[in-house]
Coordinates of N, CA, C and O in Angstrom, one line a residue:
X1 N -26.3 -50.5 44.2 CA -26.4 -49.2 44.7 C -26.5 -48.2 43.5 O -27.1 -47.2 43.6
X2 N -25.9 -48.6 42.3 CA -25.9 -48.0 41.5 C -26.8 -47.6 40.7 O -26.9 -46.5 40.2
X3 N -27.9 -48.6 40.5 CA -29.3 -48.6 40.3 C -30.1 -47.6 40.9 O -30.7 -46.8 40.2
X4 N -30.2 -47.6 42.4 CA -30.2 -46.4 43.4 C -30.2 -45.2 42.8 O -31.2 -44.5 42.5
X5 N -29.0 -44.8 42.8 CA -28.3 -43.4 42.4 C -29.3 -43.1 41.3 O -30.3 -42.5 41.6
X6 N -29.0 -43.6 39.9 CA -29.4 -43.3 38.5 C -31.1 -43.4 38.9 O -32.0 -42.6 38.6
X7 N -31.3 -44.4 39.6 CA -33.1 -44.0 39.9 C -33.4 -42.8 40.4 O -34.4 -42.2 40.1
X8 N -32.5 -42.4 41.5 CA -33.1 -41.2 42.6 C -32.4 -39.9 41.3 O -33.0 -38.8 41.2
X9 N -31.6 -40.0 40.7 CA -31.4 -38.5 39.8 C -32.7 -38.6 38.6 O -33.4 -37.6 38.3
X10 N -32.9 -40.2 38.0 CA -34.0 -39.9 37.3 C -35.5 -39.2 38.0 O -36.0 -38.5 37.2
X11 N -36.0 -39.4 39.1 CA -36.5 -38.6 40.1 C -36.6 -37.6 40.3 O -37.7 -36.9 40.3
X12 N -35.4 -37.4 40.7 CA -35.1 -35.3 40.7 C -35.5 -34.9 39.2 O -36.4 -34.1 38.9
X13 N -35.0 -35.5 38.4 CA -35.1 -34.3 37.2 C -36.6 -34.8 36.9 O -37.3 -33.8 37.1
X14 N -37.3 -35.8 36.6 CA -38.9 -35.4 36.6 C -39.5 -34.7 37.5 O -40.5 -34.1 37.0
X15 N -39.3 -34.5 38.9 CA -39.6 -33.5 39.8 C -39.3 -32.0 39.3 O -40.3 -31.3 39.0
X16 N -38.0 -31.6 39.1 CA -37.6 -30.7 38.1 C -38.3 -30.3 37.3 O -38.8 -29.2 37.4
X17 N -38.6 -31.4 36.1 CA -39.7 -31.0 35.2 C -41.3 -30.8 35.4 O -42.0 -30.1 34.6
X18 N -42.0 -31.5 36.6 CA -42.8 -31.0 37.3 C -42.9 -29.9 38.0 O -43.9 -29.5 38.5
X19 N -41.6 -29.1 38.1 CA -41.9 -27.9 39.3 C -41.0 -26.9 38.7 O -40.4 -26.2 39.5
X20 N -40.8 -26.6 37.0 CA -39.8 -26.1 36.3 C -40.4 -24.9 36.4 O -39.5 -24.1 36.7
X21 N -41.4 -24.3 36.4 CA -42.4 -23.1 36.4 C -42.3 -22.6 37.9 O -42.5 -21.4 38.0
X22 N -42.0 -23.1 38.7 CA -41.9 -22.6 40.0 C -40.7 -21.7 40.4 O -40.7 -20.7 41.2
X23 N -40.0 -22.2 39.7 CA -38.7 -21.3 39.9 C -38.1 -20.7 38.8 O -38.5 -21.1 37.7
X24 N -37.1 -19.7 38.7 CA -36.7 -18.7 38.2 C -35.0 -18.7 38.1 O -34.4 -17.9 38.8
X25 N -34.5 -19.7 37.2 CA -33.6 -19.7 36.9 C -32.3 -18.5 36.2 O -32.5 -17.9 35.1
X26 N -31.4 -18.3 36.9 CA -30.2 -17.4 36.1 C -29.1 -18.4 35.4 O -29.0 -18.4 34.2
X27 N -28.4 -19.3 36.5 CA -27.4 -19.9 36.1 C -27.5 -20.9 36.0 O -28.6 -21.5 35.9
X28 N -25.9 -21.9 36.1 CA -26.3 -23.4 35.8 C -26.2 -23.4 37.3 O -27.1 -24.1 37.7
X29 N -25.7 -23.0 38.1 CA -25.8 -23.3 39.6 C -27.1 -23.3 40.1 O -27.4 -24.0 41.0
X30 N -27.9 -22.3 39.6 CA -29.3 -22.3 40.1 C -29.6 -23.6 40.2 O -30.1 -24.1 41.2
X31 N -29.4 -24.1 38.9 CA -29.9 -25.7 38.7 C -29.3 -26.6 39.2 O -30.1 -27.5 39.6
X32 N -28.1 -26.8 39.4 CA -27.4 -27.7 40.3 C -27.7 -27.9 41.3 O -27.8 -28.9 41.8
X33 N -28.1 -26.2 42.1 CA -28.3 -26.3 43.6 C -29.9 -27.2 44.0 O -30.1 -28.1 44.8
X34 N -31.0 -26.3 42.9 CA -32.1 -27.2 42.9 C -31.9 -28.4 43.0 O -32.6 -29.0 43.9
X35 N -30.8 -29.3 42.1 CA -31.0 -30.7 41.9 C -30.5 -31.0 43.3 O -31.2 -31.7 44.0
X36 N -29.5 -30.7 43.6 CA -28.3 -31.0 44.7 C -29.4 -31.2 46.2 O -29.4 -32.1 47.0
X37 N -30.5 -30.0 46.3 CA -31.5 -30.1 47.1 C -32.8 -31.5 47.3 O -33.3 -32.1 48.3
X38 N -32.9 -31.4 45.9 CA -33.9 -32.3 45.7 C -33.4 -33.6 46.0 O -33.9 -34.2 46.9
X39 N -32.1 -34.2 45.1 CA -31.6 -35.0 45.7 C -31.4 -35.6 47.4 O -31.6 -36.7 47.9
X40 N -30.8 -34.4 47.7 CA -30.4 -34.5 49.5 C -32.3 -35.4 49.8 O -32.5 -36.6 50.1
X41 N -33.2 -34.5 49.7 CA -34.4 -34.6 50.3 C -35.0 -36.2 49.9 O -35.9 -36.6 50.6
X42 N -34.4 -37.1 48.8 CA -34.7 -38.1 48.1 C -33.4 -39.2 48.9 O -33.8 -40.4 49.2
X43 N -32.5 -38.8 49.2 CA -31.5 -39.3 50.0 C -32.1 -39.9 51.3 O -32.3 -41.0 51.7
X44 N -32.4 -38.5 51.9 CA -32.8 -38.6 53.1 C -34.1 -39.2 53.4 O -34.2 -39.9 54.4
X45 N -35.0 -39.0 52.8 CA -36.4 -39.6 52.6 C -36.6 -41.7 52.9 O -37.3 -42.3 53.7
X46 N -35.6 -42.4 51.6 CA -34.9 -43.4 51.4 C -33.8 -43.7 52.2 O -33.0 -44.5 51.7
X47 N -33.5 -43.2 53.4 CA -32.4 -43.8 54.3 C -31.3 -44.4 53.3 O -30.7 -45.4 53.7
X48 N -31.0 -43.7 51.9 CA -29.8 -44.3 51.1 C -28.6 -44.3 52.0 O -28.5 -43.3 52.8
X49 N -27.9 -45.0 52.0 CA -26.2 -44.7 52.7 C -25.3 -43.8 51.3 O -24.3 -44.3 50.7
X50 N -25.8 -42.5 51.1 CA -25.4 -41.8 50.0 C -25.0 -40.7 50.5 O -25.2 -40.5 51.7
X51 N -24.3 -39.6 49.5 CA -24.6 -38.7 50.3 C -24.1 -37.5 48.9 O -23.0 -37.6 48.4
X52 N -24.9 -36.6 48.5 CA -24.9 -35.7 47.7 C -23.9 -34.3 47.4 O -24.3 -33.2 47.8
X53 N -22.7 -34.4 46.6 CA -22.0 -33.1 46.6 C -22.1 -32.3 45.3 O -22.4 -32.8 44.3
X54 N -21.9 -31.0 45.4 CA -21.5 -30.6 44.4 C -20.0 -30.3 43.7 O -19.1 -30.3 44.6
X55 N -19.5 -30.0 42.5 CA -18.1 -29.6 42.2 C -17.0 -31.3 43.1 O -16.2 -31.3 44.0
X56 N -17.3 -32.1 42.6 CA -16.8 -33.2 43.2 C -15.4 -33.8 42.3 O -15.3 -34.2 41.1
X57 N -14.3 -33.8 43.1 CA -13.4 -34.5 42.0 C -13.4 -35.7 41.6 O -13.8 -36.7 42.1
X58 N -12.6 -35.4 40.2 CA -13.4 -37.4 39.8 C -12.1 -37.6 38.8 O -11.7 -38.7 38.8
X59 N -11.3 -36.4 37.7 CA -10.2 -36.6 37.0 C -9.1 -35.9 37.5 O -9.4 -34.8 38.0
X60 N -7.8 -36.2 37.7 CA -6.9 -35.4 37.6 C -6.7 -34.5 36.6 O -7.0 -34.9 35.5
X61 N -6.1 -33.3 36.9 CA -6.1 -32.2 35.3 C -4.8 -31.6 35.6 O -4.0 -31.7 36.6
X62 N -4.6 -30.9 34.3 CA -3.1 -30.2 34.9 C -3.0 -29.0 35.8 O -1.8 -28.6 36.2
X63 N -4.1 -28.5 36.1 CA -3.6 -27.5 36.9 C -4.7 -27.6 38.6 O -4.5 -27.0 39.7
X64 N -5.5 -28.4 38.4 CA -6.6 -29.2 39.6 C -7.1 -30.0 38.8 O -6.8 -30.4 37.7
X65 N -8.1 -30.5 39.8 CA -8.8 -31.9 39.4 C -9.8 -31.8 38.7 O -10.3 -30.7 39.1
X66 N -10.6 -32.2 37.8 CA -11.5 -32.2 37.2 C -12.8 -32.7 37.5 O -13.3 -33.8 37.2
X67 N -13.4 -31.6 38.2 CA -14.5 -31.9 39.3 C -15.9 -32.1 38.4 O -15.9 -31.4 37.3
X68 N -17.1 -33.1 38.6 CA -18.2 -33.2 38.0 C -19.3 -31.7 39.0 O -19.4 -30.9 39.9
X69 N -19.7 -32.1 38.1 CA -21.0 -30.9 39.1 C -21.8 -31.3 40.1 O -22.2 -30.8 41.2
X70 N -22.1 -32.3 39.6 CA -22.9 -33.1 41.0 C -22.7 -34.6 40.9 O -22.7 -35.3 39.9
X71 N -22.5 -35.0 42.1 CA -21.9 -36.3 42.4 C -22.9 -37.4 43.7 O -23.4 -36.9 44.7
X72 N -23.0 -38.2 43.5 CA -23.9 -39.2 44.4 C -22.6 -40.3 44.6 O -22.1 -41.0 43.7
X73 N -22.2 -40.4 46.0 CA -21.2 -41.0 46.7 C -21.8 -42.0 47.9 O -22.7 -41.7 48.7
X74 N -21.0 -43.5 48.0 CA -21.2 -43.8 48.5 C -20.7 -44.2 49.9 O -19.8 -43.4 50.0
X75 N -20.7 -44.7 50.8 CA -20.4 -44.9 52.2 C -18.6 -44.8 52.7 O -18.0 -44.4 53.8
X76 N -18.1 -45.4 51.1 CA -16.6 -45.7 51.1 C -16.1 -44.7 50.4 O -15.0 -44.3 50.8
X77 N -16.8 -44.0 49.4 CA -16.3 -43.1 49.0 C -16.6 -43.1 47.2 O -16.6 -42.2 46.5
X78 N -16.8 -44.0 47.0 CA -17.1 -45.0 45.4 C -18.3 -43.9 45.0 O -19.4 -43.9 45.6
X79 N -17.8 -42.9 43.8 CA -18.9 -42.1 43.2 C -19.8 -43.6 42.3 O -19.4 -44.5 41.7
X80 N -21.0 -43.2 42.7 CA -22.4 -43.9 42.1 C -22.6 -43.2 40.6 O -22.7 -43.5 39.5
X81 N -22.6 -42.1 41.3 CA -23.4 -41.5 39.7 C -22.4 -39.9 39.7 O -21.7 -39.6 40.7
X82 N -22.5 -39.5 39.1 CA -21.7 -37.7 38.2 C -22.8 -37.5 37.4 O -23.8 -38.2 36.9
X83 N -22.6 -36.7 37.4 CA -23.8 -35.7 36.5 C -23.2 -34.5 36.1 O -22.7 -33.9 37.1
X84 N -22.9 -33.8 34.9 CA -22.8 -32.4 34.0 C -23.8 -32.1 33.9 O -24.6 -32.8 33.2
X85 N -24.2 -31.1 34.4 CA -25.2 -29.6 34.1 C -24.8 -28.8 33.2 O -23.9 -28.0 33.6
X86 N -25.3 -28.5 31.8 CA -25.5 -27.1 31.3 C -27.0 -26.6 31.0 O -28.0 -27.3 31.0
X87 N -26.8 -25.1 30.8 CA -28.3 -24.6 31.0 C -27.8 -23.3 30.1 O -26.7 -22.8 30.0
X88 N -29.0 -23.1 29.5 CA -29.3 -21.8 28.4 C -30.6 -21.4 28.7 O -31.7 -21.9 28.4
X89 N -30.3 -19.8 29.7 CA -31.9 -19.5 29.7 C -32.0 -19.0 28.5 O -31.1 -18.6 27.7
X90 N -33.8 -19.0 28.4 CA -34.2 -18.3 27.3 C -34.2 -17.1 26.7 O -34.5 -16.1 27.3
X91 N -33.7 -17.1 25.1 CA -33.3 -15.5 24.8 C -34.1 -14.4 25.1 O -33.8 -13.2 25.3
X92 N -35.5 -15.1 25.2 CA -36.8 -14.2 25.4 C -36.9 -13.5 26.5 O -37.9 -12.8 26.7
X93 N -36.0 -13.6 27.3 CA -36.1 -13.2 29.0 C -35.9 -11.8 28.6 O -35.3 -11.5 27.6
X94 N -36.4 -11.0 29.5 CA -36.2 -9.7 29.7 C -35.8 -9.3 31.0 O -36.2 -8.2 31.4
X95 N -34.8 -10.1 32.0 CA -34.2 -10.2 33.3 C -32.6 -10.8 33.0 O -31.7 -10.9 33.8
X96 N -32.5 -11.0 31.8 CA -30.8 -11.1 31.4 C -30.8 -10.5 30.5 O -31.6 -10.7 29.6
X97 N -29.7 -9.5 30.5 CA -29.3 -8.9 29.2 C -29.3 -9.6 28.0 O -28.9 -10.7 28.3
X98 N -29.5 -9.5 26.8 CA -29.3 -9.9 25.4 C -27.7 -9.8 25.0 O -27.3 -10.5 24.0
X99 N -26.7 -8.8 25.8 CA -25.2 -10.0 25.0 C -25.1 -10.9 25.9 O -24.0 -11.5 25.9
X100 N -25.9 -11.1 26.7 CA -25.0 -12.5 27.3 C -25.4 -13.6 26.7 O -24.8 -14.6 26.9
X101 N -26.2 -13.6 26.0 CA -26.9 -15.3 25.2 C -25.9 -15.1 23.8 O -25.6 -14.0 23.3
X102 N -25.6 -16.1 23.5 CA -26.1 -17.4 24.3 C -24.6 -17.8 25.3 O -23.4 -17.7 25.2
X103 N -25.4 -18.1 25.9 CA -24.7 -18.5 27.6 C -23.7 -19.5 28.0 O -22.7 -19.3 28.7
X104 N -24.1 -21.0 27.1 CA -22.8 -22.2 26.7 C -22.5 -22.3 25.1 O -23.2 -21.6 24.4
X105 N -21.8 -22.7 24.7 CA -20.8 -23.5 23.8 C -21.6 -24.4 23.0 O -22.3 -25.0 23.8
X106 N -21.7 -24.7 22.2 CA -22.7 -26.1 21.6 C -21.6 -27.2 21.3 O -21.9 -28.4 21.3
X107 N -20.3 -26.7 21.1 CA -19.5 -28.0 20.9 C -18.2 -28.3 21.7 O -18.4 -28.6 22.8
X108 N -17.0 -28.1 21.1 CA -16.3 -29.3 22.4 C -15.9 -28.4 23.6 O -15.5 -28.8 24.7
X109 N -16.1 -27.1 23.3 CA -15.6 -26.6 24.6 C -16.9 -25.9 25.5 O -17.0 -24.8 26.1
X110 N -18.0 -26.8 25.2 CA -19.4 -26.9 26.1 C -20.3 -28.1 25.9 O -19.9 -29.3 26.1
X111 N -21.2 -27.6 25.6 CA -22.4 -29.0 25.7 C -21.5 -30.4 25.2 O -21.8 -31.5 25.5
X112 N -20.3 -30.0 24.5 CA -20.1 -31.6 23.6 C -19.0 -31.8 24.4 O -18.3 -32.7 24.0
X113 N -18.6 -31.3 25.4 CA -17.1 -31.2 26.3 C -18.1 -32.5 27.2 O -18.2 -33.7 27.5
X114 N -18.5 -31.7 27.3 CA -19.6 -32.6 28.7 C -20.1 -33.6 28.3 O -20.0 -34.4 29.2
X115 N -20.6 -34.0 27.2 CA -21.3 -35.6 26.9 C -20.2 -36.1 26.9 O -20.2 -37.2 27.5
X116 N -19.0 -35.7 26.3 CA -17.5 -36.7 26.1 C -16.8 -36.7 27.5 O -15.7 -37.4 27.6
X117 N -17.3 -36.0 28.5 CA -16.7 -36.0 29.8 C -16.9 -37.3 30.3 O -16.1 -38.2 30.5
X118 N -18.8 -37.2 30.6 CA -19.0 -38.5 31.5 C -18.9 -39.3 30.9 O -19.8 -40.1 31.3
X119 N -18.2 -40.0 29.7 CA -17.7 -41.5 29.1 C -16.0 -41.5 29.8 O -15.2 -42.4 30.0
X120 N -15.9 -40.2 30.0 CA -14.2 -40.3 30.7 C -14.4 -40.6 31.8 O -13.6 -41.5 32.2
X121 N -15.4 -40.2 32.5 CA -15.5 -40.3 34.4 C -15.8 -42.1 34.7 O -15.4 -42.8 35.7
X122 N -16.4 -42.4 33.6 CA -17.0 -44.1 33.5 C -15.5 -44.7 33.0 O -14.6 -45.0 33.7
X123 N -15.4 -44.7 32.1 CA -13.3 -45.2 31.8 C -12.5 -44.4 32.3 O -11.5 -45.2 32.3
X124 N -12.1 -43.4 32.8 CA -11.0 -43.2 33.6 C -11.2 -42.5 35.1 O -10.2 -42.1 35.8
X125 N -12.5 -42.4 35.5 CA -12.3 -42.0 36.5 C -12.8 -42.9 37.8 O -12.9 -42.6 39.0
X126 N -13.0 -43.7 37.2 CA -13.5 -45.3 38.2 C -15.1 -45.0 39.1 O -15.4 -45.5 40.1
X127 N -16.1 -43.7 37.7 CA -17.6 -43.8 38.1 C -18.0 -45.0 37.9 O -17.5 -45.9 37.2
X128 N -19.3 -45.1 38.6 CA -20.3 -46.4 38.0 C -21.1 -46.2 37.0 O -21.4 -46.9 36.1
X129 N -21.6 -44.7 37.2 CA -22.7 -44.2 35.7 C -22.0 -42.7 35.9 O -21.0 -42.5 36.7
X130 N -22.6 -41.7 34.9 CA -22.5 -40.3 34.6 C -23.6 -40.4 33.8 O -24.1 -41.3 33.2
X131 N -24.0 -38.6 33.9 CA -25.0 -38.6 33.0 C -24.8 -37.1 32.5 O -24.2 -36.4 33.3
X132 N -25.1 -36.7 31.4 CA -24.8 -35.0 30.9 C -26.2 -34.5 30.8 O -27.0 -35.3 30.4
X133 N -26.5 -33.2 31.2 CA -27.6 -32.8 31.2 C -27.7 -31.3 30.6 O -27.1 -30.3 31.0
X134 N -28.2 -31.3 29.8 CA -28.0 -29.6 29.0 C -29.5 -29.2 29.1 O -30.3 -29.6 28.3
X135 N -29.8 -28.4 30.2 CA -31.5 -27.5 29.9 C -31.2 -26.4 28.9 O -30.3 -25.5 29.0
X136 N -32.2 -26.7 27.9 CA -32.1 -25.5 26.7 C -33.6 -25.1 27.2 O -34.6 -25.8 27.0
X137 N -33.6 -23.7 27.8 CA -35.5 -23.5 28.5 C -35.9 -23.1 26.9 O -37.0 -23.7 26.5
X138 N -35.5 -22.5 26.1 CA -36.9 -21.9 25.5 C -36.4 -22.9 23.9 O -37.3 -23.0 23.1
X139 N -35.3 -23.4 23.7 CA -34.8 -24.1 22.4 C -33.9 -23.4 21.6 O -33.8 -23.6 20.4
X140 N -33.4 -22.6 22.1 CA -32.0 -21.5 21.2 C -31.0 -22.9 20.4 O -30.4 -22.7 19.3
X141 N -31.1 -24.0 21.0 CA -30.5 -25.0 20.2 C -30.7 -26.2 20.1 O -30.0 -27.2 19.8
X142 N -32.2 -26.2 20.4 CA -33.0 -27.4 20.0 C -33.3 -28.1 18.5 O -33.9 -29.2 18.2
X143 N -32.6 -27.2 17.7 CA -32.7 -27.3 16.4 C -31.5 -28.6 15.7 O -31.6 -29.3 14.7
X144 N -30.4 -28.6 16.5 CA -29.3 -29.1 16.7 C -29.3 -30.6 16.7 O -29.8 -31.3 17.7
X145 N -28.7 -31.1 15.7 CA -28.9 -32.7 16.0 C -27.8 -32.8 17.0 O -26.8 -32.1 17.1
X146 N -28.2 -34.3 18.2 CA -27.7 -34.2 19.5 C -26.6 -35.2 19.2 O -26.6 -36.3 18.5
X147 N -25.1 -34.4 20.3 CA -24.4 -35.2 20.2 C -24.8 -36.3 20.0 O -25.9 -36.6 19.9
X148 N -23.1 -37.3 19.8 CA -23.3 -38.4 19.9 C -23.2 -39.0 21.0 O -22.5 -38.6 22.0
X149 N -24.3 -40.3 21.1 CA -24.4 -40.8 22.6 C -25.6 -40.0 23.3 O -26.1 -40.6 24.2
X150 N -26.2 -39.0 23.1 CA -26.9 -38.6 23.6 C -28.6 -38.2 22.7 O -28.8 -38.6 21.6
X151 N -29.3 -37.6 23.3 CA -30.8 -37.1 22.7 C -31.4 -36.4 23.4 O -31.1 -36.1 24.6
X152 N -32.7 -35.7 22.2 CA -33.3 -34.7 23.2 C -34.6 -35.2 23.8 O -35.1 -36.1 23.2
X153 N -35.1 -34.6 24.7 CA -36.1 -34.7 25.0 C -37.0 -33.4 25.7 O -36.6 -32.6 26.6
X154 N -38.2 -33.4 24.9 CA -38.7 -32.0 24.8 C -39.7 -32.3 26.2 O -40.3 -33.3 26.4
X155 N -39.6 -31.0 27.0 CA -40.7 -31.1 28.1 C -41.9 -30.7 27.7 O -42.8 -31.0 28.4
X156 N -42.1 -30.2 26.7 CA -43.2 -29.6 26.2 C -43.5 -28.1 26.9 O -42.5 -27.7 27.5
X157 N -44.7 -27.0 27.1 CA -45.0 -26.3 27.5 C -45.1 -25.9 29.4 O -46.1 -25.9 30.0
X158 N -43.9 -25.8 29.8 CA -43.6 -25.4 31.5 C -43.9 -24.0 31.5 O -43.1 -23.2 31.2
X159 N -45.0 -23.8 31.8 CA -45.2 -22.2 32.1 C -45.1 -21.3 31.2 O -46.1 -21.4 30.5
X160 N -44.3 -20.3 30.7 CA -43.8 -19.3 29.8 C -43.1 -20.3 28.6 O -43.6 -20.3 27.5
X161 N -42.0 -21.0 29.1 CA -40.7 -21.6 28.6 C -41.2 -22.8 27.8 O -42.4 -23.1 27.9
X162 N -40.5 -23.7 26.9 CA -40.6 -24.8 26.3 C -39.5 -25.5 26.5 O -38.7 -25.5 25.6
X163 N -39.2 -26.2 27.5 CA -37.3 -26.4 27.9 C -37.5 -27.7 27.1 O -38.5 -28.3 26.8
X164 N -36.0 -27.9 26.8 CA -35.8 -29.3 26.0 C -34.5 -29.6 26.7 O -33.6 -28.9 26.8
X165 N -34.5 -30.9 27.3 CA -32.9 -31.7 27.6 C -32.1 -32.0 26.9 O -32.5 -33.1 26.5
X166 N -31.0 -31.8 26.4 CA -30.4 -32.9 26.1 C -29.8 -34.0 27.2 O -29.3 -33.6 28.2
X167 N -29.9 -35.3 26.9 CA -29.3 -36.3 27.9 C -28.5 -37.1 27.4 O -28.8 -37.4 26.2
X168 N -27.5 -37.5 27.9 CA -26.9 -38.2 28.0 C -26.0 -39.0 28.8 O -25.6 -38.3 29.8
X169 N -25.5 -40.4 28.9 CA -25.3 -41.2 29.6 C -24.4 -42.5 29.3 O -24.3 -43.2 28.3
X170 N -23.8 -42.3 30.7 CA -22.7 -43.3 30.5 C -22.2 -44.2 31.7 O -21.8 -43.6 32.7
X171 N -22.3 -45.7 31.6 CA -22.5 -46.5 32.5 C -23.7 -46.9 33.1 O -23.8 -47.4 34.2
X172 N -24.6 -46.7 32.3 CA -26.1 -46.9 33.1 C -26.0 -48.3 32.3 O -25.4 -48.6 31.3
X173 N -27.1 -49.2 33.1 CA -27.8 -50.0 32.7 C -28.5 -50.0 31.9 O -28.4 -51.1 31.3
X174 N -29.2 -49.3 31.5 CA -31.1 -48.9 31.1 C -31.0 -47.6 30.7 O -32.0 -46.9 30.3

């Protein structure tokens, strides 16, 4: 099943990157929700016995649980896949103010919090895979050599934007 999971998110996010121009991102929820949708519709399409949440717990913490962003669960309850979302729209926007950029963290207490998370959710939180996903739309930190464990991958020209991933992953097969 696990195979499943990490196929159907690889899925969404090329869909994503096929249909990145269509929509009009603010936050990282925008993007969760997108994926969270796309997925459902890939779920349901595929009769998976899955079933798609967002903000999902997976660590205990000291003051709540340490929820992933998006989660692919199975029948018993056994998370398949976790996934971290970060997102940096582009500085160039003229629909977000200029002090809010930049928007995440580049090291441990953002983008590098998150690549080092889902190796925690795979050793201590009893996932099967995780994966970290950082959309940088226009490259504010594309310049950046990519954590460890992870890389980037440039989409090339989506409309206005030049988005670059970083990815990362843990417990996958492949």
């Amino acid at each position: 099943m696990m195979d499943n999971a990490i196929s159907l998110f690889t899925s969404a996010m090329e869909w994503l990157r096929e249909h990145y121009s269509d929509y009009t991102f603010f936050k990282e929820r925008d993007i969760v929700w997108t994926l969270q949708m796309q997925l459902k519709q890939l779920v349901d399409m595929h009769q998976l016995p899955l079933k798609v949440y967002d903000d999902y717990p997976i660590l205990p913490g000291n003051r709540r649980s340490i929820s992933t962003d998006l989660a692919l669960v199975d029948r018993y309850g056994g998370v398949e896949l976790a996934v971290e979302i970060k997102y940096e729209p582009s500085h160039r926007r003229n629909d977000i103010l200029s002090p809010k950029f930049p928007v995440v963290f580049w090291g441990k207490d953002g983008v590098g919090r998150d690549v080092h998370r889902v190796r925690d959710f795979v050793e201590q939180g009893g996932v099967k895979a995780a994966c970290s996903v950082f959309i940088d739309e226009d490259g504010y930190y594309r310049h950046r050599d990519p954590h460890p464990g992870s890389r980037w991958i440039d989409w090339g020209q989506v409309g206005r934007q030049r988005p670059s991933v970083l990815w990362s992953e843990a417990g996958c097969k492949a």
